[in-house]
Amino acid sequence: MANKQLSLHVVGLTVLVLLLSCFVNYSVSKQIKTYKLTRGKLSVTFTNYGAVMISLLLPDRHGKQDDVVLGFDTVDAYKNDTTYFGAIVGRVANRIGGAKFELNGQLYKTDPNEGHNTLHGGTKGFGDVIWSVENYVPTSHITFIYHSFDGEEGFPGNVTVKVTYMLIGENKLALKMEAKPLNKPTPINLALHTYWNLHGHNSGDILSHKIQLLAKKITPVDEELIPTGEITSIKGTPYDFLEPREIGSRIHELPGGYDINYVIDGIVGKHLRKTAVVSEKVTGRKMELWTNQPGVQFYTSNLLKSVVGKGNAVYKKYAGLCLETQGFPDSVNHKNFPSQIVNPGESYLHVMLFRFTAH
């Protein structure tokens, strides 16, 4: 009897040790850390909180490095961030009108975190969760992974999401966003919400930056920034950036600034299409962007109001620009927009490629 009790005691201790081990491993995997990729003079820092891009150091025409993305000094600051600085946003980026959509005859209600609409996945979208690191090579790439659960912020089905940032050569950064629904059809539309200022994150506004957007059409919006369902020409409007010009040249003609989805020229498919070119004359820096997505949201940080960022820099209105390649906003409620519904057995793939130069 004593041996039996001892045996049960040993088994109990073994189970307890295993449970504690699992808890410790889970805790370790959920620690929030920072990670750096470096090659040549290109250096990018990330955190697994929101898979956020914290900084990106680039040389100017004289070789002087500057951080060209807006952000914060500490990871904790991102937890209270309402700007989505550098975050991967989803499960559905941009807006869902009325915070609801119908799929296969069923009505789904998502989290209304912007009035009665859903923005960037809801109150706790992918930019506000802790991702795990699946793979990390400091001179090459980092892969973050997140398991989104059925009903998260109102969206159906379990989804496995992976985000890989990769250095290519000494002046290119690629981003691959992948997602696989496991048990239910669901909308998926991920986006990178980095705010760029090629003069340096603390240099003031981006109104003198020149931009070219290779898109002849936009999806106009109502007063709540929800698409009307139309697709209209930019010809003769302040939205026309087919030829490079300064961002500030016609911004006064718009209420607040630019915050609109452009329909990227060309055929949507597996091949990347050139989407935008941004240049800054003082430093000579230039950024080119390619993607496989149908749209890009051009946003001029219209809502920034004296946000204290890295090195106590104060980010005000127009301090940065966002180029968020994406599916069209509110596609779940507009049948004429490209579908964002992904079924079990199918995969979502979103690729961005940045090329940086200085002359």
Short mmCIF file of C-alpha atoms in Angstrom, two decimals:
data_model
loop_
_atom_site.label_atom_id
_atom_site.label_comp_id
_atom_site.label_asym_id
_atom_site.label_seq_id
_atom_site.Cartn_x
_atom_site.Cartn_y
_atom_site.Cartn_z
CA MET A 1 0.00 0.00 0.00
CA ALA A 2 2.87 2.35 0.87
CA ASN A 3 4.51 1.61 -2.51
CA LYS A 4 1.21 2.34 -4.29
CA GLN A 5 0.84 5.65 -2.45
CA LEU A 6 4.45 6.54 -3.26
CA SER A 7 3.86 5.66 -6.92
CA LEU A 8 0.75 7.85 -7.05
CA HIS A 9 2.70 10.63 -5.35
CA VAL A 10 5.48 10.39 -7.97
CA VAL A 11 2.91 10.42 -10.79
CA GLY A 12 1.25 13.47 -9.25
CA LEU A 13 4.56 15.31 -8.99
CA THR A 14 5.41 14.40 -12.60
CA VAL A 15 2.08 15.78 -13.84
CA LEU A 16 2.61 18.95 -11.77
CA VAL A 17 6.11 19.43 -13.21
CA LEU A 18 4.78 18.95 -16.74
CA LEU A 19 1.99 21.48 -16.14
CA LEU A 20 4.45 24.00 -14.70
CA SER A 21 6.78 23.40 -17.64
CA CYS A 22 3.97 24.08 -20.10
CA PHE A 23 3.04 27.25 -18.20
CA VAL A 24 6.64 28.48 -18.19
CA ASN A 25 7.06 27.74 -21.91
CA TYR A 26 3.78 29.51 -22.68
CA SER A 27 4.83 32.51 -20.58
CA VAL A 28 8.21 32.68 -22.29
CA SER A 29 6.62 32.48 -25.76
CA LYS A 30 4.30 35.33 -24.83
CA GLN A 31 7.03 37.67 -23.61
CA ILE A 32 7.17 40.97 -25.46
CA LYS A 33 10.59 41.56 -27.00
CA THR A 34 12.30 43.59 -29.72
CA TYR A 35 14.14 42.16 -32.72
CA LYS A 36 16.48 43.78 -35.23
CA LEU A 37 17.27 42.98 -38.86
CA THR A 38 20.46 44.53 -40.25
CA ARG A 39 22.23 44.31 -43.57
CA GLY A 40 24.63 46.93 -44.84
CA LYS A 41 23.29 50.36 -43.86
CA LEU A 42 19.66 49.21 -43.66
CA SER A 43 18.48 48.42 -40.14
CA VAL A 44 14.90 47.64 -39.05
CA THR A 45 13.59 47.00 -35.53
CA PHE A 46 10.38 45.16 -34.64
CA THR A 47 8.44 43.93 -31.64
CA ASN A 48 6.18 40.90 -31.38
CA TYR A 49 3.51 43.16 -29.87
CA GLY A 50 1.33 43.79 -32.89
CA ALA A 51 4.19 42.62 -35.15
CA VAL A 52 5.05 46.34 -35.12
CA MET A 53 7.82 47.95 -37.15
CA ILE A 54 9.41 50.24 -34.54
CA SER A 55 12.18 51.86 -36.56
CA LEU A 56 13.89 51.80 -39.94
CA LEU A 57 17.31 53.41 -40.35
CA LEU A 58 18.29 54.60 -43.81
CA PRO A 59 21.31 56.52 -45.13
CA ASP A 60 20.81 59.83 -46.96
CA ARG A 61 22.81 60.91 -50.04
CA HIS A 62 25.82 61.65 -47.77
CA GLY A 63 25.59 58.36 -45.87
CA LYS A 64 24.00 59.88 -42.75
CA GLN A 65 21.50 57.50 -41.18
CA ASP A 66 18.08 58.58 -39.93
CA ASP A 67 15.09 56.74 -38.56
CA VAL A 68 12.35 57.28 -41.15
CA VAL A 69 9.30 55.79 -39.40
CA LEU A 70 7.23 57.31 -36.60
CA GLY A 71 6.94 55.39 -33.35
CA PHE A 72 7.72 55.14 -29.65
CA ASP A 73 10.83 54.53 -27.53
CA THR A 74 9.28 51.76 -25.42
CA VAL A 75 7.18 48.75 -26.29
CA ASP A 76 4.80 49.64 -23.45
CA ALA A 77 3.89 52.86 -25.25
CA TYR A 78 2.45 50.82 -28.12
CA LYS A 79 -0.06 49.21 -25.75
CA ASN A 80 -1.82 52.56 -25.31
CA ASP A 81 -1.33 53.66 -28.93
CA THR A 82 -4.38 54.80 -30.90
CA THR A 83 -2.45 55.69 -34.07
CA TYR A 84 -1.55 52.11 -35.14
CA PHE A 85 2.11 53.19 -35.54
CA GLY A 86 3.91 50.47 -37.54
CA ALA A 87 1.36 47.76 -36.72
CA ILE A 88 0.02 44.84 -38.71
CA VAL A 89 -3.73 45.51 -38.65
CA GLY A 90 -6.49 42.94 -39.17
CA ARG A 91 -8.32 40.53 -39.25
CA VAL A 92 -9.87 43.08 -41.63
CA ALA A 93 -7.89 46.29 -42.11
CA ASN A 94 -9.60 49.62 -42.79
CA ARG A 95 -13.33 50.07 -42.18
CA ILE A 96 -16.42 47.89 -42.09
CA GLY A 97 -19.55 50.03 -42.36
CA GLY A 98 -22.08 49.53 -39.57
CA ALA A 99 -19.74 46.97 -37.96
CA LYS A 100 -21.58 44.12 -39.66
CA PHE A 101 -21.59 41.96 -42.77
CA GLU A 102 -23.42 38.95 -44.15
CA LEU A 103 -21.65 35.78 -45.22
CA ASN A 104 -23.41 32.68 -46.56
CA GLY A 105 -26.73 33.87 -45.19
CA GLN A 106 -25.45 34.59 -41.69
CA LEU A 107 -25.13 38.07 -40.21
CA TYR A 108 -21.89 38.78 -38.34
CA LYS A 109 -21.51 41.76 -36.04
CA THR A 110 -17.98 43.04 -35.51
CA ASP A 111 -16.63 45.31 -32.78
CA PRO A 112 -17.72 48.94 -33.41
CA ASN A 113 -14.57 50.76 -32.28
CA GLU A 114 -14.99 53.89 -34.45
CA GLY A 115 -18.50 55.25 -33.91
CA HIS A 116 -20.77 52.50 -35.17
CA ASN A 117 -18.16 51.20 -37.63
CA THR A 118 -15.26 48.78 -37.25
CA LEU A 119 -11.72 50.06 -37.91
CA HIS A 120 -8.64 47.84 -38.37
CA GLY A 121 -10.21 44.73 -36.89
CA GLY A 122 -11.82 46.20 -33.77
CA THR A 123 -10.75 47.35 -30.32
CA LYS A 124 -8.24 44.51 -30.05
CA GLY A 125 -7.22 43.79 -33.59
CA PHE A 126 -4.01 42.11 -34.69
CA GLY A 127 -2.04 45.28 -33.90
CA ASP A 128 -2.90 44.85 -30.21
CA VAL A 129 -2.09 41.20 -29.61
CA ILE A 130 1.15 39.40 -28.76
CA TRP A 131 2.54 37.38 -31.65
CA SER A 132 4.96 34.47 -31.34
CA VAL A 133 8.25 34.37 -33.22
CA GLU A 134 8.47 31.34 -35.50
CA ASN A 135 11.80 32.09 -37.14
CA TYR A 136 14.48 34.77 -36.71
CA VAL A 137 17.78 35.33 -38.51
CA PRO A 138 19.13 38.83 -37.65
CA THR A 139 20.83 39.32 -41.04
CA SER A 140 17.91 38.02 -43.06
CA HIS A 141 14.33 37.74 -41.80
CA ILE A 142 11.85 37.36 -38.98
CA THR A 143 8.51 35.50 -39.02
CA PHE A 144 5.74 36.28 -36.54
CA ILE A 145 2.78 33.92 -36.09
CA TYR A 146 -0.63 34.46 -34.48
CA HIS A 147 -3.59 32.13 -33.99
CA SER A 148 -6.82 34.10 -34.29
CA PHE A 149 -9.78 32.41 -32.64
CA ASP A 150 -13.35 31.93 -33.80
CA GLY A 151 -15.42 34.97 -32.78
CA GLU A 152 -12.42 37.23 -32.17
CA GLU A 153 -13.78 40.80 -32.49
CA GLY A 154 -16.84 39.18 -34.09
CA PHE A 155 -15.13 37.47 -37.04
CA PRO A 156 -15.93 33.83 -37.89
CA GLY A 157 -13.55 30.90 -37.70
CA ASN A 158 -10.07 30.08 -36.48
CA VAL A 159 -7.28 31.54 -38.61
CA THR A 160 -3.51 31.02 -38.56
CA VAL A 161 -1.68 34.20 -39.54
CA LYS A 162 2.00 34.60 -40.41
CA VAL A 163 3.95 37.79 -41.13
CA THR A 164 7.51 37.66 -42.48
CA TYR A 165 9.76 40.71 -42.80
CA MET A 166 12.76 39.98 -45.03
CA LEU A 167 15.84 41.95 -46.12
CA ILE A 168 16.73 41.56 -49.79
CA GLY A 169 20.13 42.78 -50.89
CA GLU A 170 21.21 45.91 -49.01
CA ASN A 171 18.36 48.26 -49.90
CA LYS A 172 15.12 46.28 -50.05
CA LEU A 173 12.61 45.19 -47.43
CA ALA A 174 9.95 42.62 -48.30
CA LEU A 175 6.87 41.83 -46.26
CA LYS A 176 4.82 38.67 -46.71
CA MET A 177 1.46 38.39 -44.91
CA GLU A 178 -0.16 34.95 -45.00
CA ALA A 179 -3.36 33.59 -43.48
CA LYS A 180 -5.20 30.27 -43.54
CA PRO A 181 -8.78 29.82 -42.27
CA LEU A 182 -9.05 26.49 -40.46
CA ASN A 183 -12.76 25.80 -40.15
CA LYS A 184 -15.00 28.58 -41.53
CA PRO A 185 -15.04 31.04 -44.44
CA THR A 186 -13.96 34.48 -43.22
CA PRO A 187 -12.94 37.88 -44.56
CA ILE A 188 -9.19 38.57 -44.36
CA ASN A 189 -7.50 41.85 -45.25
CA LEU A 190 -4.19 42.57 -43.53
CA ALA A 191 -2.21 45.81 -43.80
CA LEU A 192 1.02 47.38 -42.59
CA HIS A 193 0.30 50.71 -40.88
CA THR A 194 3.76 52.30 -40.90
CA TYR A 195 3.99 56.11 -40.91
CA TRP A 196 6.88 57.24 -43.14
CA ASN A 197 8.88 60.47 -43.12
CA LEU A 198 11.92 60.17 -45.37
CA HIS A 199 13.50 63.32 -43.93
CA GLY A 200 13.53 61.64 -40.51
CA HIS A 201 10.76 60.79 -38.06
CA ASN A 202 11.42 63.97 -36.04
CA SER A 203 11.84 66.41 -38.95
CA GLY A 204 8.37 67.94 -39.15
CA ASP A 205 5.73 67.37 -41.82
CA ILE A 206 5.75 65.44 -45.10
CA LEU A 207 4.06 68.11 -47.22
CA SER A 208 7.22 68.76 -49.29
CA HIS A 209 7.68 65.04 -50.05
CA LYS A 210 6.91 64.20 -53.66
CA ILE A 211 4.71 61.19 -54.36
CA GLN A 212 3.66 59.31 -57.44
CA LEU A 213 0.72 56.92 -57.18
CA LEU A 214 0.22 54.57 -60.11
CA ALA A 215 -3.55 54.54 -59.84
CA LYS A 216 -6.13 56.24 -62.04
CA LYS A 217 -9.13 55.56 -59.81
CA ILE A 218 -10.24 55.75 -56.16
CA THR A 219 -13.11 54.39 -54.08
CA PRO A 220 -14.84 57.57 -52.78
CA VAL A 221 -16.19 57.65 -49.23
CA ASP A 222 -18.97 59.28 -47.22
CA GLU A 223 -18.52 61.56 -44.20
CA GLU A 224 -17.64 58.55 -42.01
CA LEU A 225 -14.97 57.39 -44.49
CA ILE A 226 -17.07 54.39 -45.55
CA PRO A 227 -16.90 53.68 -49.31
CA THR A 228 -20.02 54.56 -51.27
CA GLY A 229 -19.46 51.59 -53.57
CA GLU A 230 -18.43 53.75 -56.51
CA ILE A 231 -15.10 53.56 -58.33
CA THR A 232 -14.28 56.96 -59.83
CA SER A 233 -11.57 58.62 -61.91
CA ILE A 234 -9.00 60.91 -60.27
CA LYS A 235 -8.60 63.02 -63.41
CA GLY A 236 -8.69 66.74 -62.64
CA THR A 237 -8.94 66.18 -58.85
CA PRO A 238 -6.46 66.71 -55.96
CA TYR A 239 -6.16 62.90 -55.84
CA ASP A 240 -4.26 62.80 -59.14
CA PHE A 241 -0.64 61.76 -58.44
CA LEU A 242 -0.01 59.94 -61.73
CA GLU A 243 2.87 62.37 -62.20
CA PRO A 244 5.09 63.04 -59.13
CA ARG A 245 4.21 66.19 -57.20
CA GLU A 246 4.45 67.51 -53.66
CA ILE A 247 1.91 66.12 -51.23
CA GLY A 248 1.12 69.62 -49.96
CA SER A 249 0.49 71.12 -53.40
CA ARG A 250 -3.28 70.56 -53.34
CA ILE A 251 -3.94 69.19 -49.87
CA HIS A 252 -5.76 72.42 -48.90
CA GLU A 253 -8.51 71.45 -51.35
CA LEU A 254 -9.45 68.46 -49.20
CA PRO A 255 -11.15 68.40 -45.78
CA GLY A 256 -8.33 67.36 -43.42
CA GLY A 257 -5.99 65.76 -45.92
CA TYR A 258 -5.60 62.51 -47.84
CA ASP A 259 -7.25 59.35 -46.52
CA ILE A 260 -8.50 57.37 -49.50
CA ASN A 261 -8.15 53.99 -51.19
CA TYR A 262 -6.57 54.05 -54.64
CA VAL A 263 -7.33 51.34 -57.21
CA ILE A 264 -3.86 50.28 -58.36
CA ASP A 265 -3.42 50.16 -62.13
CA GLY A 266 -2.90 46.81 -63.83
CA ILE A 267 -4.20 43.28 -63.46
CA VAL A 268 -4.39 41.82 -59.95
CA GLY A 269 -2.57 38.50 -59.83
CA LYS A 270 0.54 36.78 -58.58
CA HIS A 271 2.90 39.40 -59.97
CA LEU A 272 3.85 42.51 -58.04
CA ARG A 273 2.80 45.86 -59.47
CA LYS A 274 4.60 49.13 -58.90
CA THR A 275 2.32 51.15 -56.65
CA ALA A 276 4.04 54.28 -55.36
CA VAL A 277 7.26 56.30 -55.42
CA VAL A 278 8.03 58.75 -52.61
CA SER A 279 11.02 61.11 -52.61
CA GLU A 280 12.43 63.75 -50.26
CA LYS A 281 14.67 66.47 -51.75
CA VAL A 282 16.77 67.49 -48.71
CA THR A 283 18.13 64.01 -47.98
CA GLY A 284 17.79 62.59 -51.49
CA ARG A 285 16.00 59.54 -50.12
CA LYS A 286 13.53 57.69 -52.32
CA MET A 287 11.17 54.82 -51.50
CA GLU A 288 9.48 52.66 -54.13
CA LEU A 289 6.63 50.29 -53.27
CA TRP A 290 5.34 47.20 -55.11
CA THR A 291 2.44 44.93 -54.09
CA ASN A 292 0.12 42.14 -55.28
CA GLN A 293 -2.96 43.79 -53.72
CA PRO A 294 -5.73 45.66 -55.59
CA GLY A 295 -5.67 48.83 -53.49
CA VAL A 296 -3.52 51.18 -51.43
CA GLN A 297 -4.73 53.57 -48.73
CA PHE A 298 -2.88 56.88 -48.92
CA TYR A 299 -3.12 58.61 -45.53
CA THR A 300 -1.36 61.81 -44.48
CA SER A 301 -1.68 61.41 -40.69
CA ASN A 302 -4.53 63.92 -40.57
CA LEU A 303 -5.56 62.94 -37.05
CA LEU A 304 -2.17 63.16 -35.31
CA LYS A 305 -2.35 65.70 -32.48
CA SER A 306 0.94 66.33 -30.66
CA VAL A 307 1.73 62.66 -30.04
CA VAL A 308 5.02 62.32 -28.11
CA GLY A 309 7.16 59.73 -29.85
CA LYS A 310 10.76 58.54 -30.10
CA GLY A 311 13.34 60.83 -28.50
CA ASN A 312 10.49 63.06 -27.25
CA ALA A 313 9.71 64.09 -30.82
CA VAL A 314 6.25 65.61 -31.07
CA TYR A 315 4.29 64.25 -34.01
CA LYS A 316 1.70 66.70 -35.28
CA LYS A 317 -0.73 66.67 -38.20
CA TYR A 318 0.96 65.59 -41.46
CA ALA A 319 4.05 64.29 -39.61
CA GLY A 320 4.03 61.07 -41.62
CA LEU A 321 2.44 59.34 -44.59
CA CYS A 322 0.98 55.85 -44.78
CA LEU A 323 0.83 53.65 -47.86
CA GLU A 324 -1.30 50.69 -46.77
CA THR A 325 -1.62 48.16 -49.58
CA GLN A 326 -4.87 46.28 -49.09
CA GLY A 327 -8.13 44.93 -50.39
CA PHE A 328 -10.75 47.65 -50.81
CA PRO A 329 -12.29 49.02 -47.58
CA ASP A 330 -15.71 47.60 -46.63
CA SER A 331 -15.49 45.00 -49.40
CA VAL A 332 -17.63 42.69 -47.29
CA ASN A 333 -20.58 45.02 -47.95
CA HIS A 334 -19.92 45.82 -51.64
CA LYS A 335 -20.28 42.95 -54.09
CA ASN A 336 -18.66 44.98 -56.88
CA PHE A 337 -15.40 45.20 -54.88
CA PRO A 338 -12.83 42.37 -55.02
CA SER A 339 -13.84 39.73 -52.48
CA GLN A 340 -11.87 39.31 -49.25
CA ILE A 341 -13.56 36.02 -48.30
CA VAL A 342 -11.12 33.16 -47.82
CA ASN A 343 -12.40 29.61 -47.39
CA PRO A 344 -10.87 26.71 -45.43
CA GLY A 345 -8.33 25.03 -47.70
CA GLU A 346 -7.52 28.36 -49.36
CA SER A 347 -4.72 30.77 -48.45
CA TYR A 348 -4.48 34.55 -48.22
CA LEU A 349 -1.23 36.07 -49.49
CA HIS A 350 -0.28 39.75 -49.35
CA VAL A 351 3.18 40.86 -50.47
CA MET A 352 4.83 44.28 -50.18
CA LEU A 353 8.28 45.18 -51.48
CA PHE A 354 10.08 48.40 -50.54
CA ARG A 355 13.17 49.63 -52.37
CA PHE A 356 15.20 52.44 -50.78
CA THR A 357 17.77 54.65 -52.53
CA ALA A 358 19.43 58.03 -51.97
CA HIS A 359 20.83 60.34 -54.65
#
